[in-house]
Coordinates of C-alpha atoms in Angstrom, one line a residue:
X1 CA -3.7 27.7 6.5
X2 CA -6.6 25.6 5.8
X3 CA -6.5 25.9 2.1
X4 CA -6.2 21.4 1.5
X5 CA -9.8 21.7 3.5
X6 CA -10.9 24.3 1.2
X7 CA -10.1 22.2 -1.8
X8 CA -11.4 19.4 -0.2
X9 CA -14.9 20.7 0.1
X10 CA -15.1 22.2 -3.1
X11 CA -14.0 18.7 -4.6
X12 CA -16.6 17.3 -2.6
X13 CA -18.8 19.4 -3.8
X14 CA -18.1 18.3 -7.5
X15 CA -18.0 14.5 -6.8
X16 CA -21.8 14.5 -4.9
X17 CA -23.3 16.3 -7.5
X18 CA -23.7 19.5 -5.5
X19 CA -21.8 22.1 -7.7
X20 CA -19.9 21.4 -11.5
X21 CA -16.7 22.2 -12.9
X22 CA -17.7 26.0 -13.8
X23 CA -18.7 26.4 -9.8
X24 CA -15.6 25.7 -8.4
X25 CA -14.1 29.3 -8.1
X26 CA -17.1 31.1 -7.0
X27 CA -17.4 28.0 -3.9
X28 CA -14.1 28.7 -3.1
X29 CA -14.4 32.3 -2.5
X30 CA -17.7 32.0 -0.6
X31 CA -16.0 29.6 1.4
X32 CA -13.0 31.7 2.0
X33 CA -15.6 34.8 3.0
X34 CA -17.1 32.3 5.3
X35 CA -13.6 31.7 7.1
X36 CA -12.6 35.2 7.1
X37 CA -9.7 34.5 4.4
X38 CA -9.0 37.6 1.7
X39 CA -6.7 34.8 0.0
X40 CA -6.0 31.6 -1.7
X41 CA -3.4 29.4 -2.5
X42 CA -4.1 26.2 -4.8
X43 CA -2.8 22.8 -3.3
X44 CA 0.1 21.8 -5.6
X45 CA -0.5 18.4 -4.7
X46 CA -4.3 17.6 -4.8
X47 CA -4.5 15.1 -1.6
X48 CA -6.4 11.8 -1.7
X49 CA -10.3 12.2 -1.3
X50 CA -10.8 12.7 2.2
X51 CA -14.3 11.9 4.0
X52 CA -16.8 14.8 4.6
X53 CA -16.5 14.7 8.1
X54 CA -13.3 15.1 8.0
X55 CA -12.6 17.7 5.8
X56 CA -15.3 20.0 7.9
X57 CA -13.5 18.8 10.8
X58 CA -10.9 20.7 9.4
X59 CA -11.8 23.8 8.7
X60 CA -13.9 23.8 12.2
X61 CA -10.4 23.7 14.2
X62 CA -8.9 26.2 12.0
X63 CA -12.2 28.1 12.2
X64 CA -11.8 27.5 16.3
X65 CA -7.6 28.5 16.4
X66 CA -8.5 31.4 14.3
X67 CA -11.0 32.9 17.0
X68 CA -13.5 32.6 14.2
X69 CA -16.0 30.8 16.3
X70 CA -16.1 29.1 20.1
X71 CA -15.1 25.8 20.2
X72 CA -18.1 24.2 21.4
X73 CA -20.6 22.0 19.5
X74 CA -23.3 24.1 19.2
X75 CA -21.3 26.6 17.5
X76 CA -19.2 23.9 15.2
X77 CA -22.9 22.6 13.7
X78 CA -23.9 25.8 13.2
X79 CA -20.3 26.6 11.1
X80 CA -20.1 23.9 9.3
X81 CA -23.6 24.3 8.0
X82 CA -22.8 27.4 6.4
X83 CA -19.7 26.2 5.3
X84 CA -22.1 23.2 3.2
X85 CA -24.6 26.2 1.9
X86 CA -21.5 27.9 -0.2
X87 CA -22.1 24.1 -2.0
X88 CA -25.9 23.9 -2.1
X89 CA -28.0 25.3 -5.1
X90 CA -31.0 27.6 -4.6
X91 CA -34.5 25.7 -3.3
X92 CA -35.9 26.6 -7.2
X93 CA -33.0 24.7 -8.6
X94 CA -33.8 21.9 -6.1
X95 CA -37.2 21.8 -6.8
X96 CA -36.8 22.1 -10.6
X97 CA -34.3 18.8 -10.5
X98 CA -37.3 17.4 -8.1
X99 CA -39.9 17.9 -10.5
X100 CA -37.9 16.4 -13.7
X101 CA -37.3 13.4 -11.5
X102 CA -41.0 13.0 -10.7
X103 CA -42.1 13.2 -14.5
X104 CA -40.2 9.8 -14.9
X105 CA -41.5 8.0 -11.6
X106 CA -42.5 9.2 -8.0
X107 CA -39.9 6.8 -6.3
X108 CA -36.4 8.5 -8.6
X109 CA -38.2 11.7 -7.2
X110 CA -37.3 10.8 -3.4
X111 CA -34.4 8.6 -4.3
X112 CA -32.7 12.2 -5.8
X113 CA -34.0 14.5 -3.1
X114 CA -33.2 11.6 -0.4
X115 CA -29.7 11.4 -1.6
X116 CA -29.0 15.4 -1.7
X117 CA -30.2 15.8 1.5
X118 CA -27.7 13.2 3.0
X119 CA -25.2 15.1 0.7
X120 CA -25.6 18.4 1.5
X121 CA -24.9 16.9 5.2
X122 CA -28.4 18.1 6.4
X123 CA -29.2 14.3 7.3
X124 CA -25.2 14.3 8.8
X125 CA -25.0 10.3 8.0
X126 CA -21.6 10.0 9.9
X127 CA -23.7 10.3 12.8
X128 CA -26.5 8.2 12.2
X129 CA -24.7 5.6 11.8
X130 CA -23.2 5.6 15.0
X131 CA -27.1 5.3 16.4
X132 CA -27.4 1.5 18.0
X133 CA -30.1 -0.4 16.5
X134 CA -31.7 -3.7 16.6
X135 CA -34.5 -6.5 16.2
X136 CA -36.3 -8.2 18.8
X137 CA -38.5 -10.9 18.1
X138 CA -41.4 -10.5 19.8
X139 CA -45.1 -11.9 19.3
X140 CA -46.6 -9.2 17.4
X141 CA -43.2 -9.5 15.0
X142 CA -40.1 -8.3 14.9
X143 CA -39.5 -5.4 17.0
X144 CA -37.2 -2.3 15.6
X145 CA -34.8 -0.9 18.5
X146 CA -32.8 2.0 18.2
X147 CA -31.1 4.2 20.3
X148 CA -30.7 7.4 19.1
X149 CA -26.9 8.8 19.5
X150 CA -27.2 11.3 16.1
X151 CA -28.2 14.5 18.0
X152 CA -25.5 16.0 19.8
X153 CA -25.7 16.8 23.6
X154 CA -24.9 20.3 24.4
X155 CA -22.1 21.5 26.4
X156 CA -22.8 23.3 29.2
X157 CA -21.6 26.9 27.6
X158 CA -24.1 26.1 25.0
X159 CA -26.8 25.3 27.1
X160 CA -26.2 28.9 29.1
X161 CA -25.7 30.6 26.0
X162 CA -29.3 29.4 24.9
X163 CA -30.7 30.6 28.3
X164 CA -29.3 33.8 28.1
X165 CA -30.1 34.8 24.3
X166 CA -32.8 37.0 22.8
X167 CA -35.9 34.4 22.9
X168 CA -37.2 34.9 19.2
X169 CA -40.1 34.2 17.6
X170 CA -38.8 33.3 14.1
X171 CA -39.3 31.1 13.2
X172 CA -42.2 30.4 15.3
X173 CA -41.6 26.4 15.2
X174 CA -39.0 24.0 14.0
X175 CA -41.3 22.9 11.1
X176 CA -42.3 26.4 10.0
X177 CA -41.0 27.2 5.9
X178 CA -38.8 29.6 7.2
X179 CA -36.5 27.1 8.6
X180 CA -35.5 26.7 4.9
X181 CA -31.9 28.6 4.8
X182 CA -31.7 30.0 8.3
X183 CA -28.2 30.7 9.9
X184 CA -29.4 29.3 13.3
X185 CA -28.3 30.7 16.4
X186 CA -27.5 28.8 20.1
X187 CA -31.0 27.8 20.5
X188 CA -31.9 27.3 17.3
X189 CA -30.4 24.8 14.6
X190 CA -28.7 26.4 11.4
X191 CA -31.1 25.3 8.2
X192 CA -29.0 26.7 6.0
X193 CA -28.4 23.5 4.1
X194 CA -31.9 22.3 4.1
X195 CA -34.2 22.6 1.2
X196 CA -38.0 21.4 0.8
X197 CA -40.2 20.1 -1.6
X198 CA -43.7 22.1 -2.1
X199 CA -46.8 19.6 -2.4
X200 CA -50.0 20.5 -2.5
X201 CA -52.5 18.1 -0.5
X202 CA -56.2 19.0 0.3
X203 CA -55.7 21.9 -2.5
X204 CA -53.7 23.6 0.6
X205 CA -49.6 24.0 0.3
X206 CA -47.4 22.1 2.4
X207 CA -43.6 21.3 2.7
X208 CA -42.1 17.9 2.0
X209 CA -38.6 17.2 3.6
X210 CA -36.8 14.6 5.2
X211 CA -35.8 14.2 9.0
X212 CA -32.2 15.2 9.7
X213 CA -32.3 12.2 12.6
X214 CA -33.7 9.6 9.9
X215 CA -34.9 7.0 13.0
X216 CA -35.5 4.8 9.4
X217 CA -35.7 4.2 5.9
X218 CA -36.2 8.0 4.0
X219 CA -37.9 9.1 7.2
X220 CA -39.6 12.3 5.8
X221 CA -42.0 15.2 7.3
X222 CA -45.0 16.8 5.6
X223 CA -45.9 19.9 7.0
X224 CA -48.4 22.2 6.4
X225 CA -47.4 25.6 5.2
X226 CA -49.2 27.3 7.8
X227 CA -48.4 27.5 11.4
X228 CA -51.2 25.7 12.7
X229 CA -51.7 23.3 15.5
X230 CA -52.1 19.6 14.9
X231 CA -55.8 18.3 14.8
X232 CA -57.2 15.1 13.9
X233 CA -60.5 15.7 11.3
X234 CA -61.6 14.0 8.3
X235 CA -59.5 16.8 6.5
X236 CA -56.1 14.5 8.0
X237 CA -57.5 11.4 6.1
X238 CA -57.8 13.5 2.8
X239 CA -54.7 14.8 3.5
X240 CA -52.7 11.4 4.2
X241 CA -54.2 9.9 1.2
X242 CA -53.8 13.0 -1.7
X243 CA -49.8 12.1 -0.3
X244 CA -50.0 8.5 -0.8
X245 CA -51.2 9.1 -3.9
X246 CA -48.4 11.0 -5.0
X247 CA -46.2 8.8 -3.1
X248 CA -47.7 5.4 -3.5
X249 CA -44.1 3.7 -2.2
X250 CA -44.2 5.9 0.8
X251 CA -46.5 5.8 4.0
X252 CA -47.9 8.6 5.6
X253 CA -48.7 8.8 9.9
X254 CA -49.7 11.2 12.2
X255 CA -49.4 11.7 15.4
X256 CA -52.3 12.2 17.8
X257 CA -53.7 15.4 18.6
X258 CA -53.9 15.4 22.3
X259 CA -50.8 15.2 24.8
X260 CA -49.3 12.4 26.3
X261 CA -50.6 10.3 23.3
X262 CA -49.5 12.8 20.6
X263 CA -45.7 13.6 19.2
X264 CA -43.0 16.3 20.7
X265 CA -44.4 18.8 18.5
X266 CA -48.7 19.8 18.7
X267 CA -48.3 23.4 17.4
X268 CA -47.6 22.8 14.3
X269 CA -50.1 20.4 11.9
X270 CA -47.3 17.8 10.4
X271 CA -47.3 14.1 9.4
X272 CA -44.2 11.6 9.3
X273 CA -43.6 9.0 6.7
X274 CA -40.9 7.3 4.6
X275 CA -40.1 4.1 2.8
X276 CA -39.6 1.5 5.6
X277 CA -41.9 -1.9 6.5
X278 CA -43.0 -1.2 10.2
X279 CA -43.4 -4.7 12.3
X280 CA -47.3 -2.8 12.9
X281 CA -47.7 -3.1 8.7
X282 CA -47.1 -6.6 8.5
X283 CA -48.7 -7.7 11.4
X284 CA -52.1 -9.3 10.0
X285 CA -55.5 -9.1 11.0
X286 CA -56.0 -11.0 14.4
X287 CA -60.3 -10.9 14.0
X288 CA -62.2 -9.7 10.7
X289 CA -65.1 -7.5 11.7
X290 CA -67.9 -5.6 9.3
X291 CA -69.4 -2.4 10.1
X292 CA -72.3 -1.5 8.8
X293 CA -73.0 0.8 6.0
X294 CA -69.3 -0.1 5.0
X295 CA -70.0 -4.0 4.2
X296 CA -68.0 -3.6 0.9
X297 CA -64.7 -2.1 3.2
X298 CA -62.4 -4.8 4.8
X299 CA -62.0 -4.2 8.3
X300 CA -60.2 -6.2 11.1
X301 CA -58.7 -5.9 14.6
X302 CA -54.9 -6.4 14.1
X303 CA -52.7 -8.0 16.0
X304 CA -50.9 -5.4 17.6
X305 CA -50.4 -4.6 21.4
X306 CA -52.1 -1.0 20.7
X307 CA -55.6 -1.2 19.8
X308 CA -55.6 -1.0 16.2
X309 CA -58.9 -1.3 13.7
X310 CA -57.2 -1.6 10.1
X311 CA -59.5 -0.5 7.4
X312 CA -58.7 -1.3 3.2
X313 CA -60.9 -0.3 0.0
X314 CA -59.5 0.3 -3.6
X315 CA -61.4 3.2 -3.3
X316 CA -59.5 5.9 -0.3
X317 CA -62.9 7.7 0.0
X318 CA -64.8 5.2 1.1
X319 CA -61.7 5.2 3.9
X320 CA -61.7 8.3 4.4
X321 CA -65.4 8.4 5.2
X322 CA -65.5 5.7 7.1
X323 CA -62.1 6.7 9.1
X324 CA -63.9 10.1 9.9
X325 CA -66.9 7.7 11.5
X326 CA -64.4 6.1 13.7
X327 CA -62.1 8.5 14.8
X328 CA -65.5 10.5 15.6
X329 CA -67.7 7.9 17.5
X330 CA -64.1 6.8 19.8
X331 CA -64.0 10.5 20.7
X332 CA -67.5 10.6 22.4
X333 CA -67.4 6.7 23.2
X334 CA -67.2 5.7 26.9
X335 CA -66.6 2.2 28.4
X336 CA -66.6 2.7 31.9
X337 CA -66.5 -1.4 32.4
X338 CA -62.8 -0.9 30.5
X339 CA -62.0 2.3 31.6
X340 CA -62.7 4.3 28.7
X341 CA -63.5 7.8 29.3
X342 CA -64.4 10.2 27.0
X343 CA -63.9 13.1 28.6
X344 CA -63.5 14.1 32.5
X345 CA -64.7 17.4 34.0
X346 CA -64.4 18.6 30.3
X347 CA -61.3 17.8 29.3
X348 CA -61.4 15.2 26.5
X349 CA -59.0 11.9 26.3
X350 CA -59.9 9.8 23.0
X351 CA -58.3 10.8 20.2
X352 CA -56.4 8.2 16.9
X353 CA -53.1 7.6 15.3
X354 CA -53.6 7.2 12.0
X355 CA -51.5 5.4 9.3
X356 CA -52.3 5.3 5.4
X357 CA -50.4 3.5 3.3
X358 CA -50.8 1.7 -0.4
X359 CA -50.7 -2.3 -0.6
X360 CA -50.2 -3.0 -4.6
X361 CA -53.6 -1.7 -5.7
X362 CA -55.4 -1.4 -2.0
X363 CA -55.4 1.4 0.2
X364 CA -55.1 1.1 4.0
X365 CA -55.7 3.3 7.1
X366 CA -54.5 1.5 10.5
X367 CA -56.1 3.8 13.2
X368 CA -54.6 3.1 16.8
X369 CA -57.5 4.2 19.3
X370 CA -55.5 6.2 22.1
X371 CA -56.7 7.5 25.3
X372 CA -54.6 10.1 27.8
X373 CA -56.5 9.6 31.0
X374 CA -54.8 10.2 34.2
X375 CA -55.0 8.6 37.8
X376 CA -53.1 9.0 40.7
X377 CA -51.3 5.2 40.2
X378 CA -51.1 6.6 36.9
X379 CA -50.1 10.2 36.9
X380 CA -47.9 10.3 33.4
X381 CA -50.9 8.5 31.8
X382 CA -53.0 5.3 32.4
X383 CA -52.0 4.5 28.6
X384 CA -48.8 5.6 28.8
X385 CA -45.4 3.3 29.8
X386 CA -45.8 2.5 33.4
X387 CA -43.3 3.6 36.4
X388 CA -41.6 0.0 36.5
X389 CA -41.1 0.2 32.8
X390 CA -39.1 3.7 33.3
X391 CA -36.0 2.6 33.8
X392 CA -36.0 2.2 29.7
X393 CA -38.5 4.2 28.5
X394 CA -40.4 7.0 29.8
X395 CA -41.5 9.0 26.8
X396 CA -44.6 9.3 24.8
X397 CA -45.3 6.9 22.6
X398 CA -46.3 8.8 19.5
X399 CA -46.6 7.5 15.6
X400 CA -42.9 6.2 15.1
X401 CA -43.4 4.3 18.6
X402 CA -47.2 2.8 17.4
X403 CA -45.7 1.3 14.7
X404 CA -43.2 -0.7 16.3
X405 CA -39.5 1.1 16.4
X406 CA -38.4 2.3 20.5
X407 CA -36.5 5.5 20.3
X408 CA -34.7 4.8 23.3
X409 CA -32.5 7.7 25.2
X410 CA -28.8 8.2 24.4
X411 CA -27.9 6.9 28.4
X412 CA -29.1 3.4 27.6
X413 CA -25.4 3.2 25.5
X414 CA -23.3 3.4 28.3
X415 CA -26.0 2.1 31.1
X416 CA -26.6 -1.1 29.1
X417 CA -22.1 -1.6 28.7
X418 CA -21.5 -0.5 32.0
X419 CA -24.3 -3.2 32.9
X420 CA -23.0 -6.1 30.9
X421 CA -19.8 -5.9 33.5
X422 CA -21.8 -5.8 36.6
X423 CA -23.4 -8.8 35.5
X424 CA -20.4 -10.6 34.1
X425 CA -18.4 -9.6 37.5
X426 CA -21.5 -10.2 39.6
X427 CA -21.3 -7.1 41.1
X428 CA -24.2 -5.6 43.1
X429 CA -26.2 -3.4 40.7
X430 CA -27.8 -1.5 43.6
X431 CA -24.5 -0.5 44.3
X432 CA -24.9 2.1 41.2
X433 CA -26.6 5.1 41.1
X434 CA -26.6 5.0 37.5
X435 CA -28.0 1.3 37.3
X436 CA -29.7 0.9 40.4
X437 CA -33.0 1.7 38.7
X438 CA -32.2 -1.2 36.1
X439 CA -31.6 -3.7 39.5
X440 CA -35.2 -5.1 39.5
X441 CA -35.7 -5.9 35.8
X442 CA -32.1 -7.8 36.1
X443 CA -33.1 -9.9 38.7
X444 CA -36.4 -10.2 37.0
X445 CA -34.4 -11.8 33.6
X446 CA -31.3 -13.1 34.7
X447 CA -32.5 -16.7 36.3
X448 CA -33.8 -17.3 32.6
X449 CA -30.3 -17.9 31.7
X450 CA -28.0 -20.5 32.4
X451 CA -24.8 -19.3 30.4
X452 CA -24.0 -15.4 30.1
X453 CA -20.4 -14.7 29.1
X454 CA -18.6 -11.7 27.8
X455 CA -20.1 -13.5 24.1
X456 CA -23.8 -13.2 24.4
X457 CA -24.2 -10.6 27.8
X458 CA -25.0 -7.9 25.0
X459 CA -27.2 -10.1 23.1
X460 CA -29.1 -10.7 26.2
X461 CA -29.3 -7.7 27.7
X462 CA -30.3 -5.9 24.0
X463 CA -33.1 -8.6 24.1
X464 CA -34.5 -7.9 27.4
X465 CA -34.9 -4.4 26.3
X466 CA -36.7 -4.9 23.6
X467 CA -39.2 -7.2 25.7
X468 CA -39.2 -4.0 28.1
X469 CA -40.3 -2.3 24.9
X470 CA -43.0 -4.8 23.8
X471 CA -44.3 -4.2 27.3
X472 CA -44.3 -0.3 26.6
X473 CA -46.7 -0.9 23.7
X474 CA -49.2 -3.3 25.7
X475 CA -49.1 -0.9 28.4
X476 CA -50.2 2.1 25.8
X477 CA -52.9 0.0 24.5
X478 CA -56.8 1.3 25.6
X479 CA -57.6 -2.7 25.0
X480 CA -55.7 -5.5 26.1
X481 CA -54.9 -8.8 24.3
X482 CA -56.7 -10.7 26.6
X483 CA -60.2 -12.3 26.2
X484 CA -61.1 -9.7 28.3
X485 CA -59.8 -7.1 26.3
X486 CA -60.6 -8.2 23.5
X487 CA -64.7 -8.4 23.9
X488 CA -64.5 -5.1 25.4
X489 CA -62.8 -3.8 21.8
X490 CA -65.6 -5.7 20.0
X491 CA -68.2 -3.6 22.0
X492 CA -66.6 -0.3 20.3
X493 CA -66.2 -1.9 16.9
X494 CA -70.4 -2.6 18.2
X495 CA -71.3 0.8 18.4
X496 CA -69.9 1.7 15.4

């Protein structure tokens, strides 16, 4: 019987803060209705703490055994999430702790709610930490690299079970509020644990909450209470700003409106921000330029592979107005010299990435200038990671990209290990179905070394990748850092 688990969790429970002392009973028994138990037998001898993982890892296999659920990932996540909610205190509770943190300073206010939800094992840190992730110097700054292992892969009953259940429309999105508590079902993850912060930005309601995949530092999501699709408008630079404002340690970003440029997710109007120094926020301003009517705003091309104007005042209204003037004329502005369309046969392509954030006393908005044109070289997008670059990266390169961390897919792991011993063996990486798309860039990097041993393959081959990634960036930027590129930038900043 699994009653050392049970004790386990409860204890747990007590030790993050989750329940107190006069909880402990009434967790137990909504545990034990959770595993289909009618009894309970106390431990005689308490056992040493044991890890979280561990102790649901317990209780899944008895759950499994017991024939309470499949054994299959899918089904263990969404388990052992409602095994966590017999722990988890009601969203008022949550936001009443919230708001008594916030009356003593903004930054204990995330610390707290960062911290419960990494202990409520909605952010499951046991697998974040087993993402891969690191630096490449590069010249734009030091490039973040991470390859994302924290989301599970289905199994293949899963992924059938999905296909074959009821499609639903609730909720509509994986943003919408009514995430908040839901068991989840083979398509859809259990939110049973997850809790969110109200904020109100624009006088409209809209959800604070952290990302259960944290790609860095208290990675959070604001999104807005309604179901509504993304759209870039002065409205967004209010928005971004009210939020820095009540979050002045925190950046705000959102992804562009438009596909190809924009995020996974353009149905539902949502920003992403956290507490983390992106290589694009240090980077410093490569020419200092002055538009007009806004002489008393500091503006600059930065020194960034994507095209990026970076705009600071003390005062965010005179940002926000003259963001709106930007993001406004680079939708109707055509460069035909550079390839800048604004439209084709009626379908627009220039749309902005914007980034707001608080320097001491000074506001910023960074606004990358994207473009989704098309060709037939070009077919995923002419400012979009081209085919040779594939091999590492293929998706689009929304906010989190812009700013200078590669989300690279979970293959890379066991491509870039199993790669490391072709190399080493001097084996023919053509040879490989798996690597033979990686053949080219090898023989492309591997004369610029004279040494590679089992000691620094992975430090090379983790490099190279990064430089892949740097390249992903220059190829996603409308003007190139050239002297070229650079004079056709200045005519847009021009015709501002």
């Amino acid at each position: 019987m699994p009653y050392k688990y049970i004790q386990q969790l409860v204890s747990y429970g007590c030790r993050s803060g989750l329940l107190t002392k006069q909880d402990e009973i009434y967790a137990t028994n909504l545990i034990l209705d959770v595993l289909k138990l009618e009894e309970y037998e106390e431990p005689e001898i308490p056992a040493e703490e044991m890890e979280l993982e561990d102790i649901l890892k317990g209780l899944l296999d008895y759950a499994c055994e017991a024939g309470v659920i499949e054994d299959s990932i899918v089904y263990r996540d969404l388990f052992d999430t409602r095994l966590m909610n017999c722990l988890i205190p009601r969203p008022s509770e949550v936001i009443a702790a919230f708001q008594v943190h916030y009356e003593n300073s903004p930054e204990e206010a995330t610390d707290y709610f960062y911290n419960f939800s990494q202990n409520t094992d909605y952010i499951r840190r046991y697998r974040i930490k087993k993402d891969i992730k690191w630096k490449t110097p590069s010249p734009y700054g030091d490039i973040d690299i991470t390859i994302n292992l924290s989301k599970p892969e289905k199994d293949p009953k899963a992924i059938a079970a999905a296909k074959l259940a009821k499609q639903s429309g609730y909720p509509k999105c994986l943003l919408c509020r009514e995430n908040e508590g839901y068991a989840g079902r083979a398509n859809h993850p259990a939110r049973e644990n997850h809790r969110i912060i109200p904020i109100t930005i624009n006088d409209s309601a809209w959800g604070f909450q952290y990302s259960p995949y944290v790609y860095y530092n208290e990675h959070c999501i604001v999104f807005n209470g309604q179901h509504v699709p993304m759209k870039i408008e002065k409205a967004t630079f209010i928005k971004l700003f009210d939020f820095v404002k009540l979050f002045p340690h925190y950046f705000l970003g959102s992804n562009a409106d438009l596909p190809i440029v924009g995020g996974s997710i353009l149905s539902h109007d949502h920003f992403q921000g956290g507490h983390y120094q992106f290589a694009m926020a240090s980077a410093p301003i490569e020419k200092a330029v002055t538009i007009q009517g806004y002489e008393d705003v500091e503006a600059g091309i930065v020194k960034w592979p994507l095209s990026v104007l970076r705009i600071r005042s003390k005062d965010e209204k005179r940002l926000i107005e003259l963001g709106e003037h930007i993001q406004q004329t680079w939708r109707g502005y055509t460069d035909e010299a550079a390839f800048i369309f604004a439209e084709t046969e009626g379908e627009p392509h220039n749309t902005v990435t914007p980034i707001a954030r608080k320097v001491e006393d000074t506001f910023e908005l960074d606004l990358a200038l994207r473009n989704n044109i098309t060709t037939g070289e070009h077919p995923l997008g002419v400012y979009h990671p081209h085919a040779k670059l594939h091999h590492i990266k293929k998706e689009n390169i929304g906010l989190i990209e812009v700013m200078g961390l590669a989300v690279l897919p979970s293959r890379l792991k066991d491509e870039m290990q199993l790669l490391s011993e072709y190399i080493l063996e001097g084996k023919d990486i053509r040879s490989n179905e798996v690597l033979e798309k990686h053949a080219d860039w090898v023989e492309e990097f591997l004369p610029n070394y004279k040494d590679i041993n089992s000691q620094n393959v992975m430090d090379i081959i983790q490099d190279e990748v990064g430089k892949v990634f740097v390249q992903v960036l220059e190829d996603a930027g409308v003007y190139k850092c050239t002297e070229e590129g650079r004079a056709a930038f200045m005519r847009f900043v021009d015709a501002l």
